Amino acid sequence: MALPACAARALGPPLQPERGAPARTTCPRRHSRVEAELAASRPGSVAASVRVGPPRGVSRGFNSQPLLDEPLKASSSLAGAARAPLFALLLRGRRRRMHDLRRRWDLGSLCRALLTRGLAALGHSLKHVLGAIFSKIFGPLASVGNMDEKSNKLLLALVMLFLFAVIVLQYVCPGTECQLLRLQAFSSPLPDPYRSEDESSARFVPRYNFSRGDLLRKVDFDIKGDDLIVFLHIQKTGGTTFGRHLVRNIQLEQPCECRVGQKKCTCHRPGKRETWLFSRFSTGWSCGLHADWTELTSCVPAVVDGKRDARLRPSRNFHYITILRDPVSRYLSEWRHVQRGATWKASLHVCDGRPPTSEELPSCYTGDDWSGCPLKEFMDCPYNLANNRQVRMLSDLTLVGCYNLSVMPEKQRNKVLLESAKSNLKHMAFFGLTEFQRKTQYLFEKTFNMNFISPFTQYNTTRASSVEINEELQKRIEGLNFLDMELYSYAKDLFLQRYQFMRQKEHQEARRKRQEQRKFLKGRFLQTHYQTQSQGQNPNPSQNPSLTPNLNASQSGTQNLFQNLIQNLTQSSGQNPSPKENQESQKQNPGQEQSDGNTSNGTHDYIGSVEKWR
C-alpha cells in the first residue's frame, strides 16, 4: 500500500530547507505552512518562540513528542497568521473540531505505516524460516542459496493452502465430532451407535430366563385401521420427553398437527378424523392426571368408543407402552418436583369404579401444597404415593382391594402387586428405560415399524443427579422403594435381552440376504457362460443338418444340467451332493447321462472348477 508523498517524507529524515529559499514540496496546499516553519527557524523572529508542529496531515515520526490535544490560540503573531490563514476566520469551536480531525488523520497515517512495515518484516522473517525448513528437508536436492524466486513462491503458496484447509476443516468439523479427525477412524471400525448410554459394557449376564415369545416383540400396528397406542405416563420417568417424540419426531404419512402455544396435538389417521394415539399430548388427561394401569384399562375403551353403539364398536387392539426409570433417581426427582409446588391433586385414582376415601388415602400435608418440604419429611410420610410408585401404577389394584390396606396382609399384598406389575410389563407391547434412550428408540422402531426423524438424546445431568446424598440416605430410599427396585431389575434384564435378541435377528437377516444375493449372482454368471459357450461351439447349425439331432440332444442336456445347478445353488444349505446321490441319479437317468456325455469336456472342467470355488 503506497503512502502519500507527505506521509512518506514524514517517516524519513526531517526537512532541511535552504537558508533564504522556500522549501520545495509535492503537496501544493502546504506552502503557507512550510513558509511559516522557515520564518520560525530564522533567528530573532517573533515566531521562533512559538512551538512549530509538523505540516497538517504529516506525523512527527517514531521518536517525536506525542500530539497535544490543545485548542488553537488566536494569536496575532506571524507564525499563527502564516500557519492557518483560513482558521483565523472560523469560530473557536469550529477550529477545535478541525484540529481534532487533523490529529486523527495523522494517527491513521502512522498506523498504516506501522502496518505496512510490520507486514514487510513478517514476510521477510517467514521467508527466512521457510527457507531454513526447505533446506532441512530438501537439503540433498537444493540449497538455500540456489533457491530461486519461483520455488519461494511455490512453497509459500503451499503453506497458505495448508493453513486455509485447516481453517475450513475446523469450521466444518469443530471439536472431535468429525470422524476424519479421529486417529481410530483408520484403525478400528465405527463404534456401535446403540452402545450402552451409561458407558458400561454392551454385554451383560442375564438373570431371568425368557421365552422367544417374550423377547420377540413385533406388533402389527395398523395406523389406518382401528388399533390404538396407549401411553401410560408415570411421573418423573422422562415420559414428557418421550410423549413429545411421539407427536413431533415420528415419520408418518399424516404427521400430527401441533400448533404454537398449545400442548395437545391433533394426531389423526390417514384419511380419517380419528386419533391413533392416546396420550397426554394427543388426547390430554382424558382418564385423569397420570392415570395408572387400573384406570386406563377400564377408561380408554369407554372414552374412545363411548359415543358408539356397542354393536357398532370395532374390535380394536390396545397397545400399551410406558417408560421406567431407576427408582432412586425417580424418587429424588419427584421430591424436588413436589418441593417446587407440584401436588397432582387432579389425579382421580379410580379403582373398581370409585375413588379412594380420605381414610384409605390420607394426605401428607395440610396446606395447599407441600412446597419447601425437606427430604427427611418427604420420606417420613407413610402415605406418600412416591413410595413404590412404578409398581403401584403398573399393577392391577383390583387384585388387592384397591387402596384398602385391610383386605390382606402387607406382605401378601406386596407380593401380589409385584407379580402383577411384572406380568403387565412383560405383556405390554413396548416399554423403555430412561437410562437407555437410544436403545429405547431402537426397540420402539422395531416393534411398531415406525421410525423417528431425529435420534433420542441421553441427558446424564438431571435435577436428581444434582442432589448429593450419602450412603445411608441411599439405602433408606432403596428400602422405601424395594418393590420398585425389584421391578426395575426385572425390567432392565428383559429390556437388554430384547435388545440383544433384536440385534442378532437383524444381523442374521442381513447375512441371509447377502447369501441369497451371492447365489443369484452365481446363477446369472453360469447362465451367461453356458449361453456364450453353446453359441461359440455351434455358430451356424443350419450348414450341417446331420449334426442337428446331436445338437438338440446336447442343448437339452445342457439345459437339464443348468437347471440342476440352479437348484443346487438356490438350496439354503449350500452343500455339494454326495457321490452316492450322484450315482443314484445316474442310474435313474441313463439317457440323460449319455446326452450329457455329448457335451464338451471343457464344460465339465469348468463346472468342476466352479464347484471347487464354491
CSV table of N, CA, C and O in Angstrom, one decimal, residues 29-68:
chain,number,residue,atom,x,y,z
A,29,ARG,N,-0.8,22.3,-1.3
A,29,ARG,CA,-1.6,23.1,-0.3
A,29,ARG,C,-0.9,23.3,1.0
A,29,ARG,O,-1.5,23.6,2.0
A,30,ARG,N,0.4,23.1,1.0
A,30,ARG,CA,1.2,23.2,2.3
A,30,ARG,C,2.2,24.3,2.2
A,30,ARG,O,3.1,24.4,3.0
A,31,HIS,N,2.2,25.2,1.2
A,31,HIS,CA,3.2,26.2,1.0
A,31,HIS,C,3.2,27.2,2.1
A,31,HIS,O,4.2,27.6,2.7
A,32,SER,N,2.0,27.6,2.5
A,32,SER,CA,1.9,28.6,3.6
A,32,SER,C,2.5,28.1,4.9
A,32,SER,O,3.2,28.8,5.6
A,33,ARG,N,2.2,26.8,5.2
A,33,ARG,CA,2.7,26.2,6.4
A,33,ARG,C,4.2,26.0,6.4
A,33,ARG,O,4.9,26.2,7.4
A,34,VAL,N,4.8,25.6,5.3
A,34,VAL,CA,6.3,25.5,5.2
A,34,VAL,C,6.9,26.8,5.3
A,34,VAL,O,8.0,27.0,6.0
A,35,GLU,N,6.3,27.9,4.7
A,35,GLU,CA,6.9,29.2,4.9
A,35,GLU,C,6.9,29.6,6.3
A,35,GLU,O,7.8,30.3,6.8
A,36,ALA,N,5.8,29.3,7.0
A,36,ALA,CA,5.8,29.6,8.5
A,36,ALA,C,6.9,28.9,9.2
A,36,ALA,O,7.5,29.4,10.1
A,37,GLU,N,7.2,27.6,8.9
A,37,GLU,CA,8.3,26.9,9.5
A,37,GLU,C,9.6,27.6,9.2
A,37,GLU,O,10.5,27.7,10.1
A,38,LEU,N,9.8,28.1,8.0
A,38,LEU,CA,11.1,28.7,7.7
A,38,LEU,C,11.2,30.1,8.4
A,38,LEU,O,12.2,30.4,8.9
A,39,ALA,N,10.0,30.8,8.6
A,39,ALA,CA,10.1,32.0,9.3
A,39,ALA,C,10.4,31.8,10.8
A,39,ALA,O,11.1,32.6,11.4
A,40,ALA,N,9.9,30.7,11.3
A,40,ALA,CA,10.1,30.4,12.7
A,40,ALA,C,11.5,29.9,12.9
A,40,ALA,O,12.1,30.1,14.0
A,41,SER,N,12.2,29.3,11.9
A,41,SER,CA,13.6,28.9,12.1
A,41,SER,C,14.6,30.0,12.1
A,41,SER,O,15.8,29.8,12.4
A,42,ARG,N,14.2,31.2,11.6
A,42,ARG,CA,15.2,32.3,11.5
A,42,ARG,C,15.4,32.9,12.9
A,42,ARG,O,14.5,33.1,13.7
A,43,PRO,N,16.7,33.2,13.1
A,43,PRO,CA,17.0,33.8,14.5
A,43,PRO,C,16.4,35.2,14.6
A,43,PRO,O,16.5,36.0,13.7
A,44,GLY,N,15.9,35.4,15.8
A,44,GLY,CA,15.4,36.8,16.1
A,44,GLY,C,14.0,37.0,15.7
A,44,GLY,O,13.5,38.1,15.8
A,45,SER,N,13.3,36.0,15.1
A,45,SER,CA,12.0,36.2,14.6
A,45,SER,C,11.0,36.1,15.8
A,45,SER,O,11.3,35.4,16.8
A,46,VAL,N,9.8,36.7,15.7
A,46,VAL,CA,8.9,36.6,16.8
A,46,VAL,C,8.3,35.2,16.9
A,46,VAL,O,7.9,34.8,17.9
A,47,ALA,N,8.1,34.6,15.7
A,47,ALA,CA,7.5,33.2,15.8
A,47,ALA,C,8.5,32.1,16.2
A,47,ALA,O,8.1,31.0,16.2
A,48,ALA,N,9.8,32.5,16.5
A,48,ALA,CA,10.7,31.5,16.9
A,48,ALA,C,10.3,30.9,18.3
A,48,ALA,O,10.7,29.7,18.6
A,49,SER,N,9.7,31.7,19.1
A,49,SER,CA,9.3,31.2,20.4
A,49,SER,C,8.1,30.3,20.4
A,49,SER,O,7.8,29.7,21.4
A,50,VAL,N,7.4,30.4,19.3
A,50,VAL,CA,6.2,29.6,19.1
A,50,VAL,C,6.6,28.1,18.7
A,50,VAL,O,7.4,28.0,17.8
A,51,ARG,N,6.0,27.2,19.3
A,51,ARG,CA,6.3,25.8,19.0
A,51,ARG,C,5.7,25.4,17.7
A,51,ARG,O,4.5,25.6,17.4
A,52,VAL,N,6.6,25.0,16.8
A,52,VAL,CA,6.1,24.7,15.4
A,52,VAL,C,5.8,23.2,15.3
A,52,VAL,O,6.7,22.3,15.7
A,53,GLY,N,4.7,22.8,14.8
A,53,GLY,CA,4.3,21.4,14.6
A,53,GLY,C,4.5,21.0,13.2
A,53,GLY,O,4.9,21.8,12.3
A,54,PRO,N,4.4,19.8,12.9
A,54,PRO,CA,4.5,19.3,11.5
A,54,PRO,C,3.4,19.8,10.6
A,54,PRO,O,2.4,20.3,11.1
A,55,PRO,N,3.6,19.7,9.4
A,55,PRO,CA,2.5,20.1,8.4
A,55,PRO,C,1.3,19.3,8.7
A,55,PRO,O,1.3,18.1,9.1
A,56,ARG,N,0.2,19.8,8.4
A,56,ARG,CA,-1.1,19.2,8.6
A,56,ARG,C,-1.2,17.9,7.7
A,56,ARG,O,-1.0,18.0,6.5
A,57,GLY,N,-1.5,16.8,8.4
A,57,GLY,CA,-1.6,15.6,7.7
A,57,GLY,C,-0.4,14.8,7.7
A,57,GLY,O,-0.3,13.7,7.1
A,58,VAL,N,0.8,15.3,8.3
A,58,VAL,CA,2.0,14.5,8.4
A,58,VAL,C,2.4,14.3,9.8
A,58,VAL,O,2.3,15.2,10.6
A,59,SER,N,2.7,13.1,10.2
A,59,SER,CA,3.1,12.7,11.5
A,59,SER,C,4.5,13.1,11.8
A,59,SER,O,5.3,13.3,10.9
A,60,ARG,N,4.9,13.2,13.1
A,60,ARG,CA,6.2,13.6,13.5
A,60,ARG,C,7.2,12.5,13.3
A,60,ARG,O,8.4,12.7,13.1
A,61,GLY,N,6.8,11.3,13.4
A,61,GLY,CA,7.8,10.2,13.3
A,61,GLY,C,7.7,9.3,14.6
A,61,GLY,O,6.9,9.5,15.5
A,62,PHE,N,8.6,8.4,14.7
A,62,PHE,CA,8.6,7.5,15.9
A,62,PHE,C,9.2,8.1,17.2
A,62,PHE,O,8.7,7.8,18.2
A,63,ASN,N,10.2,9.0,17.1
A,63,ASN,CA,10.8,9.5,18.3
A,63,ASN,C,10.4,10.9,18.6
A,63,ASN,O,11.1,11.6,19.4
A,64,SER,N,9.3,11.3,18.1
A,64,SER,CA,8.9,12.7,18.3
A,64,SER,C,8.0,12.7,19.5
A,64,SER,O,7.6,11.7,20.1
A,65,GLN,N,7.6,13.9,20.0
A,65,GLN,CA,6.7,14.1,21.1
A,65,GLN,C,5.3,13.7,20.7
A,65,GLN,O,4.9,13.8,19.6
A,66,PRO,N,4.5,13.2,21.7
A,66,PRO,CA,3.1,12.9,21.3
A,66,PRO,C,2.3,14.2,21.0
A,66,PRO,O,2.6,15.2,21.4
A,67,LEU,N,1.3,13.9,20.1
A,67,LEU,CA,0.5,15.1,19.7
A,67,LEU,C,-0.3,15.6,20.9
A,67,LEU,O,-0.9,14.9,21.7
A,68,LEU,N,-0.3,16.9,20.9
A,68,LEU,CA,-1.0,17.6,22.0
A,68,LEU,C,-2.4,18.0,21.6
A,68,LEU,O,-2.6,18.6,20.5
